[in-house]
PDB file of C-alpha atoms in Angstrom:
ATOM      1  CA  MET B 209       0.000   0.000   0.000  1.00  0.00           C
ATOM      2  CA  ALA B 210       1.541   3.302  -1.066  1.00  0.00           C
ATOM      3  CA  VAL B 211       0.575   6.497   0.681  1.00  0.00           C
ATOM      4  CA  ASN B 212      -1.107   8.978  -1.653  1.00  0.00           C
ATOM      5  CA  TYR B 213      -0.700  12.671  -0.998  1.00  0.00           C
ATOM      6  CA  PHE B 214      -4.473  12.991  -0.871  1.00  0.00           C
ATOM      7  CA  ASP B 215      -5.067  10.148   1.595  1.00  0.00           C
ATOM      8  CA  VAL B 216      -3.601  11.889   4.645  1.00  0.00           C
ATOM      9  CA  PRO B 217      -4.890  15.163   6.082  1.00  0.00           C
ATOM     10  CA  ALA B 218      -2.700  18.260   5.768  1.00  0.00           C
ATOM     11  CA  ASP B 219      -0.087  18.761   8.446  1.00  0.00           C
ATOM     12  CA  LYS B 220      -1.365  20.512  11.579  1.00  0.00           C
ATOM     13  CA  SER B 221       1.850  20.560  13.601  1.00  0.00           C
ATOM     14  CA  GLY B 222       1.551  24.189  14.639  1.00  0.00           C
ATOM     15  CA  TYR B 223       5.123  25.105  13.727  1.00  0.00           C
ATOM     16  CA  ASP B 224       5.352  28.836  13.016  1.00  0.00           C
ATOM     17  CA  ILE B 225       9.021  28.941  12.071  1.00  0.00           C
ATOM     18  CA  ILE B 226      10.545  26.575   9.568  1.00  0.00           C
ATOM     19  CA  LEU B 227      14.190  25.900  10.300  1.00  0.00           C
ATOM     20  CA  THR B 228      16.253  25.007   7.286  1.00  0.00           C
ATOM     21  CA  SER B 229      19.391  23.023   6.876  1.00  0.00           C
ATOM     22  CA  THR B 230      22.437  24.647   5.315  1.00  0.00           C
ATOM     23  CA  THR B 231      22.537  21.999   2.593  1.00  0.00           C
ATOM     24  CA  GLU B 232      20.960  22.209  -0.820  1.00  0.00           C
ATOM     25  CA  PRO B 233      17.721  20.237  -1.112  1.00  0.00           C
ATOM     26  CA  MET B 234      18.318  16.624  -2.095  1.00  0.00           C
ATOM     27  CA  LYS B 235      16.827  15.313  -5.324  1.00  0.00           C
ATOM     28  CA  THR B 236      17.963  12.326  -7.342  1.00  0.00           C
ATOM     29  CA  ASP B 237      16.353   9.614  -9.416  1.00  0.00           C
ATOM     30  CA  TYR B 238      16.661   5.847  -9.257  1.00  0.00           C
ATOM     31  CA  ARG B 239      14.690   3.943 -11.888  1.00  0.00           C
ATOM     32  CA  ASP B 240      11.152   5.348 -11.534  1.00  0.00           C
ATOM     33  CA  PHE B 241      11.746   6.608  -7.991  1.00  0.00           C
ATOM     34  CA  ILE B 242      12.538  10.138  -6.882  1.00  0.00           C
ATOM     35  CA  ILE B 243      14.562  10.544  -3.701  1.00  0.00           C
ATOM     36  CA  ARG B 244      14.239  14.071  -2.405  1.00  0.00           C
ATOM     37  CA  SER B 245      14.234  16.293   0.651  1.00  0.00           C
ATOM     38  CA  TRP B 246      11.166  16.046   2.850  1.00  0.00           C
ATOM     39  CA  SER B 247       8.747  18.962   2.913  1.00  0.00           C
ATOM     40  CA  GLU B 248       6.626  20.078   5.848  1.00  0.00           C
ATOM     41  CA  GLY B 249       3.338  18.889   4.355  1.00  0.00           C
ATOM     42  CA  GLU B 250       4.659  15.303   4.241  1.00  0.00           C
ATOM     43  CA  ARG B 251       4.953  14.803   8.002  1.00  0.00           C
ATOM     44  CA  ALA B 252       1.873  12.578   8.270  1.00  0.00           C
ATOM     45  CA  LEU B 253       2.702  10.728   5.044  1.00  0.00           C
ATOM     46  CA  ALA B 254       6.231   9.866   6.193  1.00  0.00           C
ATOM     47  CA  ALA B 255       4.938   8.843   9.609  1.00  0.00           C
ATOM     48  CA  GLU B 256       2.384   6.512   8.001  1.00  0.00           C
ATOM     49  CA  VAL B 257       5.017   4.819   5.822  1.00  0.00           C
ATOM     50  CA  ILE B 258       7.214   4.200   8.870  1.00  0.00           C
ATOM     51  CA  ARG B 259       4.304   3.101  11.078  1.00  0.00           C
ATOM     52  CA  SER B 260       3.108   0.603   8.460  1.00  0.00           C
ATOM     53  CA  VAL B 261       6.562  -0.948   7.949  1.00  0.00           C
ATOM     54  CA  LEU B 262       7.073  -1.244  11.703  1.00  0.00           C
ATOM     55  CA  ALA B 263       3.665  -2.937  12.036  1.00  0.00           C
ATOM     56  CA  GLU B 264       4.524  -5.339   9.202  1.00  0.00           C
ATOM     57  CA  TYR B 265       7.457  -6.588  11.292  1.00  0.00           C
ATOM     58  CA  GLY B 266       5.572  -6.622  14.597  1.00  0.00           C
ATOM     59  CA  LEU B 267       7.296  -3.501  15.914  1.00  0.00           C
ATOM     60  CA  GLY B 268       5.400  -0.689  17.562  1.00  0.00           C
ATOM     61  CA  TRP B 269       5.110   2.931  16.414  1.00  0.00           C
ATOM     62  CA  GLU B 270       6.439   5.152  19.234  1.00  0.00           C
ATOM     63  CA  PRO B 271       5.377   8.776  18.592  1.00  0.00           C
ATOM     64  CA  ALA B 272       6.533   9.887  22.048  1.00  0.00           C
ATOM     65  CA  GLY B 273       9.752   7.856  21.873  1.00  0.00           C
ATOM     66  CA  ALA B 274      11.837   6.414  19.039  1.00  0.00           C
ATOM     67  CA  ASP B 275       9.629   7.935  16.321  1.00  0.00           C
ATOM     68  CA  ARG B 276       9.249  11.412  17.761  1.00  0.00           C
ATOM     69  CA  ASP B 277      11.882  12.656  15.303  1.00  0.00           C
ATOM     70  CA  VAL B 278       9.542  11.943  12.369  1.00  0.00           C
ATOM     71  CA  LEU B 279       6.914  14.205  13.890  1.00  0.00           C
ATOM     72  CA  GLU B 280       9.498  16.911  14.622  1.00  0.00           C
ATOM     73  CA  VAL B 281      11.780  16.834  11.562  1.00  0.00           C
ATOM     74  CA  GLU B 282      12.616  20.520  11.943  1.00  0.00           C
ATOM     75  CA  LYS B 283      13.973  20.016  15.474  1.00  0.00           C
ATOM     76  CA  PHE B 284      15.727  16.650  15.080  1.00  0.00           C
ATOM     77  CA  TYR B 285      17.092  16.921  11.531  1.00  0.00           C
ATOM     78  CA  GLN B 286      16.998  20.385  10.020  1.00  0.00           C
ATOM     79  CA  ALA B 287      18.070  22.300  13.142  1.00  0.00           C
ATOM     80  CA  THR B 288      20.916  19.888  13.890  1.00  0.00           C
ATOM     81  CA  GLY B 289      22.521  19.703  10.451  1.00  0.00           C
ATOM     82  CA  GLY B 290      20.883  16.463   9.392  1.00  0.00           C
ATOM     83  CA  GLU B 291      18.577  15.649   6.511  1.00  0.00           C
ATOM     84  CA  PHE B 292      15.283  13.804   6.138  1.00  0.00           C
ATOM     85  CA  TRP B 293      14.417  12.408   2.703  1.00  0.00           C
ATOM     86  CA  VAL B 294      11.365  10.802   1.165  1.00  0.00           C
ATOM     87  CA  ILE B 295      11.137   8.374  -1.736  1.00  0.00           C
ATOM     88  CA  GLU B 296       8.351   8.923  -4.205  1.00  0.00           C
ATOM     89  CA  GLN B 297       7.076   6.698  -6.997  1.00  0.00           C
ATOM     90  CA  GLN B 298       4.417   7.976  -9.390  1.00  0.00           C
ATOM     91  CA  GLY B 299       3.084  10.509  -6.881  1.00  0.00           C
ATOM     92  CA  PHE B 300       3.060   8.120  -3.936  1.00  0.00           C
ATOM     93  CA  LEU B 301       5.358   8.206  -0.921  1.00  0.00           C
ATOM     94  CA  VAL B 302       6.968   4.744  -0.666  1.00  0.00           C
ATOM     95  CA  GLY B 303       9.929   5.244   1.657  1.00  0.00           C
ATOM     96  CA  THR B 304      12.059   7.420   3.892  1.00  0.00           C
ATOM     97  CA  GLY B 305      15.698   7.819   4.900  1.00  0.00           C
ATOM     98  CA  ALA B 306      17.494  10.284   7.153  1.00  0.00           C
ATOM     99  CA  TYR B 307      20.559  11.108   9.206  1.00  0.00           C
ATOM    100  CA  TYR B 308      21.599  13.511  11.936  1.00  0.00           C
ATOM    101  CA  PRO B 309      24.769  14.212  13.915  1.00  0.00           C
ATOM    102  CA  VAL B 310      25.300  12.208  17.117  1.00  0.00           C
ATOM    103  CA  SER B 311      27.813  12.299  19.947  1.00  0.00           C
ATOM    104  CA  ARG B 312      28.765   8.610  19.717  1.00  0.00           C
ATOM    105  CA  GLY B 313      32.169   9.572  18.498  1.00  0.00           C
ATOM    106  CA  GLU B 314      33.965  12.356  16.784  1.00  0.00           C
ATOM    107  CA  ASN B 315      32.384  13.590  13.539  1.00  0.00           C
ATOM    108  CA  ALA B 316      29.590  10.999  13.653  1.00  0.00           C
ATOM    109  CA  VAL B 317      26.045  10.714  12.366  1.00  0.00           C
ATOM    110  CA  GLU B 318      23.322   8.153  12.763  1.00  0.00           C
ATOM    111  CA  ILE B 319      21.383   6.977   9.727  1.00  0.00           C
ATOM    112  CA  ARG B 320      17.749   6.694  10.752  1.00  0.00           C
ATOM    113  CA  LYS B 321      14.299   6.013   9.407  1.00  0.00           C
ATOM    114  CA  MET B 322      15.389   3.958   6.412  1.00  0.00           C
ATOM    115  CA  TYR B 323      12.054   2.334   5.583  1.00  0.00           C
ATOM    116  CA  LEU B 324      10.613   1.105   2.284  1.00  0.00           C
ATOM    117  CA  LEU B 325       7.109  -0.178   1.655  1.00  0.00           C
ATOM    118  CA  PRO B 326       6.974  -3.886   0.666  1.00  0.00           C
ATOM    119  CA  GLN B 327       6.071  -3.344  -2.983  1.00  0.00           C
ATOM    120  CA  VAL B 328       9.294  -1.415  -3.705  1.00  0.00           C
ATOM    121  CA  ARG B 329      11.743  -3.751  -1.997  1.00  0.00           C
ATOM    122  CA  GLY B 330      14.004  -6.097  -3.947  1.00  0.00           C
ATOM    123  CA  GLN B 331      14.806  -3.561  -6.681  1.00  0.00           C
ATOM    124  CA  GLY B 332      18.101  -2.248  -5.314  1.00  0.00           C
ATOM    125  CA  LEU B 333      16.424   0.873  -3.956  1.00  0.00           C
ATOM    126  CA  GLY B 334      17.520   0.254  -0.358  1.00  0.00           C
ATOM    127  CA  ARG B 335      21.164  -0.149  -1.360  1.00  0.00           C
ATOM    128  CA  PHE B 336      20.964   2.947  -3.586  1.00  0.00           C
ATOM    129  CA  LEU B 337      19.350   4.954  -0.776  1.00  0.00           C
ATOM    130  CA  LEU B 338      22.036   3.857   1.687  1.00  0.00           C
ATOM    131  CA  GLN B 339      24.770   4.850  -0.795  1.00  0.00           C
ATOM    132  CA  GLN B 340      23.151   8.256  -1.295  1.00  0.00           C
ATOM    133  CA  LEU B 341      22.924   8.805   2.459  1.00  0.00           C
ATOM    134  CA  GLU B 342      26.578   7.795   2.864  1.00  0.00           C
ATOM    135  CA  SER B 343      27.617  10.189   0.074  1.00  0.00           C
ATOM    136  CA  ALA B 344      25.697  13.065   1.650  1.00  0.00           C
ATOM    137  CA  VAL B 345      27.238  12.312   5.042  1.00  0.00           C
ATOM    138  CA  ALA B 346      30.764  12.193   3.578  1.00  0.00           C
ATOM    139  CA  ALA B 347      30.205  15.419   1.627  1.00  0.00           C
ATOM    140  CA  ARG B 348      29.311  17.133   4.912  1.00  0.00           C
ATOM    141  CA  GLY B 349      32.626  16.045   6.440  1.00  0.00           C
ATOM    142  CA  PHE B 350      31.372  13.357   8.799  1.00  0.00           C
ATOM    143  CA  THR B 351      33.660  10.362   9.208  1.00  0.00           C
ATOM    144  CA  HIS B 352      31.608   7.752  11.087  1.00  0.00           C
ATOM    145  CA  ILE B 353      28.099   6.421  10.559  1.00  0.00           C
ATOM    146  CA  TRP B 354      26.080   4.613  13.200  1.00  0.00           C
ATOM    147  CA  ILE B 355      22.939   2.595  12.537  1.00  0.00           C
ATOM    148  CA  GLU B 356      20.604   0.906  15.008  1.00  0.00           C
ATOM    149  CA  THR B 357      18.153  -1.754  13.873  1.00  0.00           C
ATOM    150  CA  ALA B 358      16.175  -4.752  15.044  1.00  0.00           C
ATOM    151  CA  SER B 359      17.076  -8.345  14.146  1.00  0.00           C
ATOM    152  CA  VAL B 360      13.551  -8.903  12.817  1.00  0.00           C
ATOM    153  CA  LEU B 361      14.362  -6.433   9.993  1.00  0.00           C
ATOM    154  CA  LYS B 362      16.380  -9.151   8.260  1.00  0.00           C
ATOM    155  CA  GLU B 363      16.682  -7.299   4.928  1.00  0.00           C
ATOM    156  CA  ALA B 364      18.104  -4.247   6.690  1.00  0.00           C
ATOM    157  CA  VAL B 365      20.583  -6.328   8.690  1.00  0.00           C
ATOM    158  CA  LEU B 366      21.832  -8.010   5.490  1.00  0.00           C
ATOM    159  CA  LEU B 367      22.086  -4.656   3.695  1.00  0.00           C
ATOM    160  CA  TYR B 368      24.120  -3.036   6.460  1.00  0.00           C
ATOM    161  CA  GLU B 369      26.434  -6.013   6.925  1.00  0.00           C
ATOM    162  CA  SER B 370      27.038  -6.352   3.171  1.00  0.00           C
ATOM    163  CA  SER B 371      27.742  -2.601   2.952  1.00  0.00           C
ATOM    164  CA  GLY B 372      30.663  -2.650   5.355  1.00  0.00           C
ATOM    165  CA  TYR B 373      28.932  -1.844   8.649  1.00  0.00           C
ATOM    166  CA  GLN B 374      30.534  -3.535  11.629  1.00  0.00           C
ATOM    167  CA  PRO B 375      28.665  -4.768  14.702  1.00  0.00           C
ATOM    168  CA  ALA B 376      29.188  -2.490  17.699  1.00  0.00           C
ATOM    169  CA  THR B 377      27.816  -2.099  21.212  1.00  0.00           C
ATOM    170  CA  GLY B 378      25.649   0.511  22.845  1.00  0.00           C
ATOM    171  CA  VAL B 379      22.098   0.167  21.515  1.00  0.00           C
ATOM    172  CA  GLU B 380      20.182   3.272  22.599  1.00  0.00           C
ATOM    173  CA  THR B 381      16.730   2.614  21.108  1.00  0.00           C
ATOM    174  CA  ARG B 382      14.470   0.259  23.042  1.00  0.00           C
ATOM    175  CA  ARG B 383      13.010  -1.621  20.044  1.00  0.00           C
ATOM    176  CA  CYS B 384      16.459  -2.163  18.514  1.00  0.00           C
ATOM    177  CA  ASP B 385      18.832  -4.966  19.427  1.00  0.00           C
ATOM    178  CA  ARG B 386      21.656  -4.290  16.956  1.00  0.00           C
ATOM    179  CA  VAL B 387      23.994  -1.386  16.407  1.00  0.00           C
ATOM    180  CA  TYR B 388      26.499  -0.971  13.589  1.00  0.00           C
ATOM    181  CA  VAL B 389      29.233   1.504  12.774  1.00  0.00           C
ATOM    182  CA  LYS B 390      31.094   2.300   9.570  1.00  0.00           C
ATOM    183  CA  SER B 391      34.153   4.478   9.177  1.00  0.00           C
ATOM    184  CA  LEU B 392      34.319   6.621   6.048  1.00  0.00           C
ATOM    185  CA  VAL B 393      38.035   7.181   6.610  1.00  0.00           C
ATOM    186  CA  SER B 394      40.379   4.689   4.932  1.00  0.00           C
TER     187      SER B 394
END
């Protein structure tokens, strides 16, 4: 099920000031997908994509906890020097991906909210999205990437491990049981 722009009510977050990142808006194509910077009116759409993927794997949506950042993109991503992207296919939102700086090490970010709806998986989109996130992170001068995930997200675990992420310790998110790190410095 893709999320149509007309299926979710307009955003009513109450934000009066829109904080912007110092980066240029992201926009790139992969096959018939468009990966681009999130816009304020897509808050509910992005949240629904993430909520539905979590539910598919038996994981709970936590709007006051681990998923609060999706409802407050301006605060958690844009104001901190991170980015939040959406993936669109034929006018439907089918995925998300994001990163923001963290204090887990020097010059580090955490890649977050990398979710794709079931009908777009298996086409190389996840790997392409991860590569685009890594390129954006490197271009901003960050040298280490952290990722937390849950073992039940088997496709994600395989993607991260096959992309050079190394198991680490220090899971911070309650629903996650794995943490990975990758150095961008040779």
